Amino acid sequence: MIRRWLNKVLGKPSGPSKPRIFPLEQHGIRRASIHSCALKVTRTLKENGYAAFVVGGAVRDLLIGREPKDFDVATDATPEQVRHLFRRSRIIGRRFQIVHVMCGADTIEVTTFRAHQPEAEDDEDRVTAEDGMILRDNVFGSQREDAIRRDFTVNALYYDPEKEEVWDYHGGVEDAKKRVLRMIGNPVVRFREDPVRMLRAARFAAKLDFHIDTATRAPIAELAPMLARIAPARLFDEMMKLLLSGHAERGVRQLRAEGLHHGVFPMLDAILDHPERTKFLHAAMHDTDERVRRGHSASPAFMLACLLWFDMQEQFARLRATGLPDQPALFAAMDDTLERQRVALAFPRRLDGMIKEIWTLQGRFTQRSGSRPFRLLAHPRFRAGYDFLLLRGHGGDAPAELAEWWGRFQNASDEERDGMLKPVSEGGASKRKRRPRRKPSAADAGGDA
Ligand code: ATP
Ligand code: MG
């Protein structure tokens, strides 16, 4: 009693010591909808005397009739104990040790119940606490404590596949029914512990089409500046989750509604505050959402190429105005743009290559005479470059006719293609060659860039 009161005063989340247990009739989640690998993991753990549940996003998504993205398992077995039960498994993570169990091509993440530990608030804490943190964040706890440390009530549900029961410590089943996203514990305290939860709130609200509970939402506007203290790499991951979730358009709108777009994602400032860029970027998000919903992959590099396109163009124009020739101006503009953005959002350098290729290909799409279109067609990044051109067409940044021409050119026969080529003067190609007699190969590509 006193402890509950103390926790309340301190803003520490507390919850009932016993969960509400919902039977199948009340939640409708059948064992059959759980991934076979997750079933295998929970079964093996239980056979060995451990508790094991499917947790987090999977239970939430199934509860509202959606297909889960991945299946996570929580258990009272330690990472070492889990590791010993599965031949194809490995312990990963330093701060949070988790176990990856592989079945065929699939991986299930298994976490040990953890007690609530406030997150380090900024980079400095993370660095100075680096070593101590391994232990500190790996404080194992009871299932009840594990539920308390989770963020939203709908993310703290535990499904027992054997009994087909949902265990609920914080009213998550009820909230899912009402489609409410509610923070566990005191929202101010929980957002301060880990400001990324604000972005998660916006992302889940958009993805699940949930309403953010009033008390959860209230402190966000004031606490938003705390996001500036989050490590750029983590921000990048979170941003990509939002943009590649299949609900980017709604997600960005939600960020804006919560006042979370300023300063945090400089590129989003740019999108949302420049009306002339909006059309292209909305086309990009819309298109990506469609792709993801159709089950196709969406690439972070492509998304970044879209988000930074106008910045790069501006920089290119600026450099050209100083008298730099096109080619060096383009390469310098691309480097400048990527480096500038990387300060706030640490996206991996391995994405640079593809981003730059998508950008440099754009200039080559205007060359529609001679052998050049054939070489471009054989470029390994042709597809990404063309998709980008299409978006520019939709967004009014490139002539719709150009994108349409390339759409036809790709699917045309050799004879039709010859007929489609533009007179040499218009395409700017040299008169030397018309088109290679042999089939163009990837080796022909890149020479014009
Ligand atoms: P998604 O469908 O996007 O994967 P998810 O709910 O599974 O959604 P994850 O980021 O995969 O989200 O995290 C798994 C679970 O871990 C969450 O459901 C939540 O219970 C817990 N969790 C993750 N990040 C946090 C956080 N920052 N604070 C508290 N709990 C968290
Ligand atoms: Mg998940």
Tab-separated table of N, CA, C and O in Angstrom, residues 229-274:
chain	number	residue	atom	x	y	z
A	229	ARG	N	18.480	15.182	-27.593
A	229	ARG	CA	19.545	14.516	-26.837
A	229	ARG	C	19.673	13.032	-27.175
A	229	ARG	O	20.497	12.331	-26.604
A	230	ILE	N	18.856	12.579	-28.065
A	230	ILE	CA	18.926	11.159	-28.440
A	230	ILE	C	20.028	10.949	-29.474
A	230	ILE	O	20.217	11.771	-30.372
A	231	ALA	N	20.706	9.845	-29.351
A	231	ALA	CA	21.799	9.546	-30.288
A	231	ALA	C	21.268	9.523	-31.724
A	231	ALA	O	20.227	8.927	-31.983
A	232	PRO	N	21.988	10.225	-32.629
A	232	PRO	CA	21.527	10.307	-34.019
A	232	PRO	C	21.231	8.953	-34.673
A	232	PRO	O	20.312	8.836	-35.464
A	233	ALA	N	21.988	7.939	-34.319
A	233	ALA	CA	21.758	6.623	-34.939
A	233	ALA	C	20.404	6.044	-34.520
A	233	ALA	O	19.698	5.431	-35.309
A	234	ARG	N	20.047	6.295	-33.281
A	234	ARG	CA	18.763	5.768	-32.801
A	234	ARG	C	17.611	6.531	-33.456
A	234	ARG	O	16.582	5.963	-33.812
A	235	LEU	N	17.810	7.848	-33.605
A	235	LEU	CA	16.785	8.656	-34.279
A	235	LEU	C	16.576	8.177	-35.706
A	235	LEU	O	15.452	8.103	-36.199
A	236	PHE	N	17.692	7.861	-36.350
A	236	PHE	CA	17.592	7.390	-37.731
A	236	PHE	C	16.769	6.103	-37.801
A	236	PHE	O	15.871	5.974	-38.629
A	237	ASP	N	17.062	5.172	-36.896
A	237	ASP	CA	16.308	3.911	-36.895
A	237	ASP	C	14.824	4.168	-36.706
A	237	ASP	O	13.978	3.602	-37.385
A	238	GLU	N	14.532	5.047	-35.773
A	238	GLU	CA	13.135	5.314	-35.456
A	238	GLU	C	12.428	5.999	-36.627
A	238	GLU	O	11.298	5.692	-36.963
A	239	MET	N	13.153	6.916	-37.233
A	239	MET	CA	12.596	7.629	-38.382
A	239	MET	C	12.302	6.666	-39.540
A	239	MET	O	11.274	6.748	-40.195
A	240	MET	N	13.234	5.733	-39.767
A	240	MET	CA	13.023	4.772	-40.851
A	240	MET	C	11.855	3.846	-40.539
A	240	MET	O	11.084	3.488	-41.419
A	241	LYS	N	11.718	3.484	-39.279
A	241	LYS	CA	10.565	2.643	-38.907
A	241	LYS	C	9.274	3.360	-39.260
A	241	LYS	O	8.332	2.768	-39.760
A	242	LEU	N	9.272	4.648	-38.991
A	242	LEU	CA	8.061	5.424	-39.280
A	242	LEU	C	7.837	5.559	-40.779
A	242	LEU	O	6.736	5.360	-41.283
A	243	LEU	N	8.900	5.858	-41.502
A	243	LEU	CA	8.740	6.133	-42.931
A	243	LEU	C	8.549	4.870	-43.771
A	243	LEU	O	8.003	4.931	-44.859
A	244	LEU	N	9.014	3.748	-43.254
A	244	LEU	CA	8.905	2.516	-44.036
A	244	LEU	C	7.869	1.555	-43.442
A	244	LEU	O	7.864	0.367	-43.733
A	245	SER	N	6.985	2.085	-42.620
A	245	SER	CA	6.003	1.239	-41.932
A	245	SER	C	4.791	0.920	-42.788
A	245	SER	O	3.956	0.116	-42.431
A	246	GLY	N	4.679	1.593	-43.925
A	246	GLY	CA	3.451	1.459	-44.707
A	246	GLY	C	2.438	2.534	-44.306
A	246	GLY	O	1.333	2.594	-44.833
A	247	HIS	N	2.830	3.372	-43.354
A	247	HIS	CA	1.925	4.445	-42.902
A	247	HIS	C	2.691	5.743	-42.757
A	247	HIS	O	2.493	6.492	-41.805
A	248	ALA	N	3.571	5.993	-43.689
A	248	ALA	CA	4.435	7.173	-43.594
A	248	ALA	C	3.627	8.468	-43.663
A	248	ALA	O	3.856	9.392	-42.883
A	249	GLU	N	2.679	8.518	-44.576
A	249	GLU	CA	1.930	9.763	-44.739
A	249	GLU	C	1.222	10.141	-43.439
A	249	GLU	O	1.327	11.262	-42.972
A	250	ARG	N	0.513	9.145	-42.875
A	250	ARG	CA	-0.194	9.429	-41.636
A	250	ARG	C	0.788	9.674	-40.499
A	250	ARG	O	0.567	10.503	-39.628
A	251	GLY	N	1.911	8.948	-40.516
A	251	GLY	CA	2.912	9.092	-39.464
A	251	GLY	C	3.497	10.487	-39.422
A	251	GLY	O	3.650	11.081	-38.358
A	252	VAL	N	3.802	11.014	-40.585
A	252	VAL	CA	4.385	12.351	-40.645
A	252	VAL	C	3.351	13.401	-40.211
A	252	VAL	O	3.667	14.357	-39.508
A	253	ARG	N	2.117	13.163	-40.606
A	253	ARG	CA	1.052	14.074	-40.171
A	253	ARG	C	0.930	14.047	-38.645
A	253	ARG	O	0.779	15.071	-37.992
A	254	GLN	N	1.042	12.841	-38.084
A	254	GLN	CA	0.946	12.688	-36.636
A	254	GLN	C	2.126	13.369	-35.932
A	254	GLN	O	1.942	14.059	-34.935
A	255	LEU	N	3.306	13.246	-36.488
A	255	LEU	CA	4.475	13.912	-35.907
A	255	LEU	C	4.235	15.410	-35.841
A	255	LEU	O	4.531	16.078	-34.863
A	256	ARG	N	3.697	15.895	-36.920
A	256	ARG	CA	3.452	17.324	-36.993
A	256	ARG	C	2.395	17.739	-35.975
A	256	ARG	O	2.547	18.745	-35.282
A	257	ALA	N	1.344	16.924	-35.882
A	257	ALA	CA	0.266	17.233	-34.934
A	257	ALA	C	0.797	17.274	-33.503
A	257	ALA	O	0.332	18.051	-32.673
A	258	GLU	N	1.806	16.454	-33.215
A	258	GLU	CA	2.348	16.414	-31.856
A	258	GLU	C	3.492	17.415	-31.676
A	258	GLU	O	4.095	17.468	-30.618
A	259	GLY	N	3.809	18.142	-32.714
A	259	GLY	CA	4.906	19.106	-32.601
A	259	GLY	C	6.266	18.430	-32.544
A	259	GLY	O	7.223	18.947	-31.978
A	260	LEU	N	6.365	17.226	-33.130
A	260	LEU	CA	7.611	16.479	-33.018
A	260	LEU	C	8.512	16.598	-34.237
A	260	LEU	O	9.552	15.972	-34.303
A	261	HIS	N	8.100	17.369	-35.223
A	261	HIS	CA	8.900	17.383	-36.457
A	261	HIS	C	10.000	18.419	-36.473
A	261	HIS	O	10.935	18.308	-37.241
A	262	HIS	N	9.914	19.423	-35.587
A	262	HIS	CA	10.914	20.490	-35.656
A	262	HIS	C	12.212	20.113	-34.974
A	262	HIS	O	12.208	19.597	-33.879
A	263	GLY	N	13.301	20.375	-35.672
A	263	GLY	CA	14.599	20.165	-35.039
A	263	GLY	C	15.024	18.714	-35.018
A	263	GLY	O	16.180	18.396	-35.215
A	264	VAL	N	14.086	17.827	-34.819
A	264	VAL	CA	14.433	16.430	-34.676
A	264	VAL	C	14.875	15.858	-36.007
A	264	VAL	O	15.937	15.299	-36.157
A	265	PHE	N	14.047	16.034	-36.971
A	265	PHE	CA	14.321	15.525	-38.299
A	265	PHE	C	14.418	16.722	-39.225
A	265	PHE	O	13.429	17.133	-39.806
A	266	PRO	N	15.601	17.266	-39.350
A	266	PRO	CA	15.720	18.487	-40.146
A	266	PRO	C	15.116	18.292	-41.535
A	266	PRO	O	14.563	19.201	-42.109
A	267	MET	N	15.205	17.092	-42.053
A	267	MET	CA	14.664	16.920	-43.388
A	267	MET	C	13.144	16.975	-43.380
A	267	MET	O	12.531	17.349	-44.349
A	268	LEU	N	12.556	16.629	-42.250
A	268	LEU	CA	11.102	16.741	-42.193
A	268	LEU	C	10.673	18.192	-42.090
A	268	LEU	O	9.646	18.582	-42.627
A	269	ASP	N	11.464	18.992	-41.385
A	269	ASP	CA	11.190	20.433	-41.364
A	269	ASP	C	11.078	20.901	-42.794
A	269	ASP	O	10.166	21.612	-43.189
A	270	ALA	N	12.055	20.457	-43.562
A	270	ALA	CA	12.135	20.907	-44.939
A	270	ALA	C	10.904	20.485	-45.732
A	270	ALA	O	10.360	21.261	-46.501
A	271	ILE	N	10.471	19.275	-45.512
A	271	ILE	CA	9.309	18.797	-46.267
A	271	ILE	C	8.078	19.588	-45.901
A	271	ILE	O	7.331	20.041	-46.739
A	272	LEU	N	7.901	19.715	-44.584
A	272	LEU	CA	6.614	20.215	-44.131
A	272	LEU	C	6.510	21.725	-44.237
A	272	LEU	O	5.427	22.268	-44.215
A	273	ASP	N	7.620	22.383	-44.338
A	273	ASP	CA	7.567	23.840	-44.369
A	273	ASP	C	7.818	24.444	-45.746
A	273	ASP	O	7.828	25.655	-45.890
A	274	HIS	N	8.033	23.622	-46.760
A	274	HIS	CA	8.224	24.130	-48.122
A	274	HIS	C	7.123	23.595	-49.026
A	274	HIS	O	7.235	22.470	-49.506
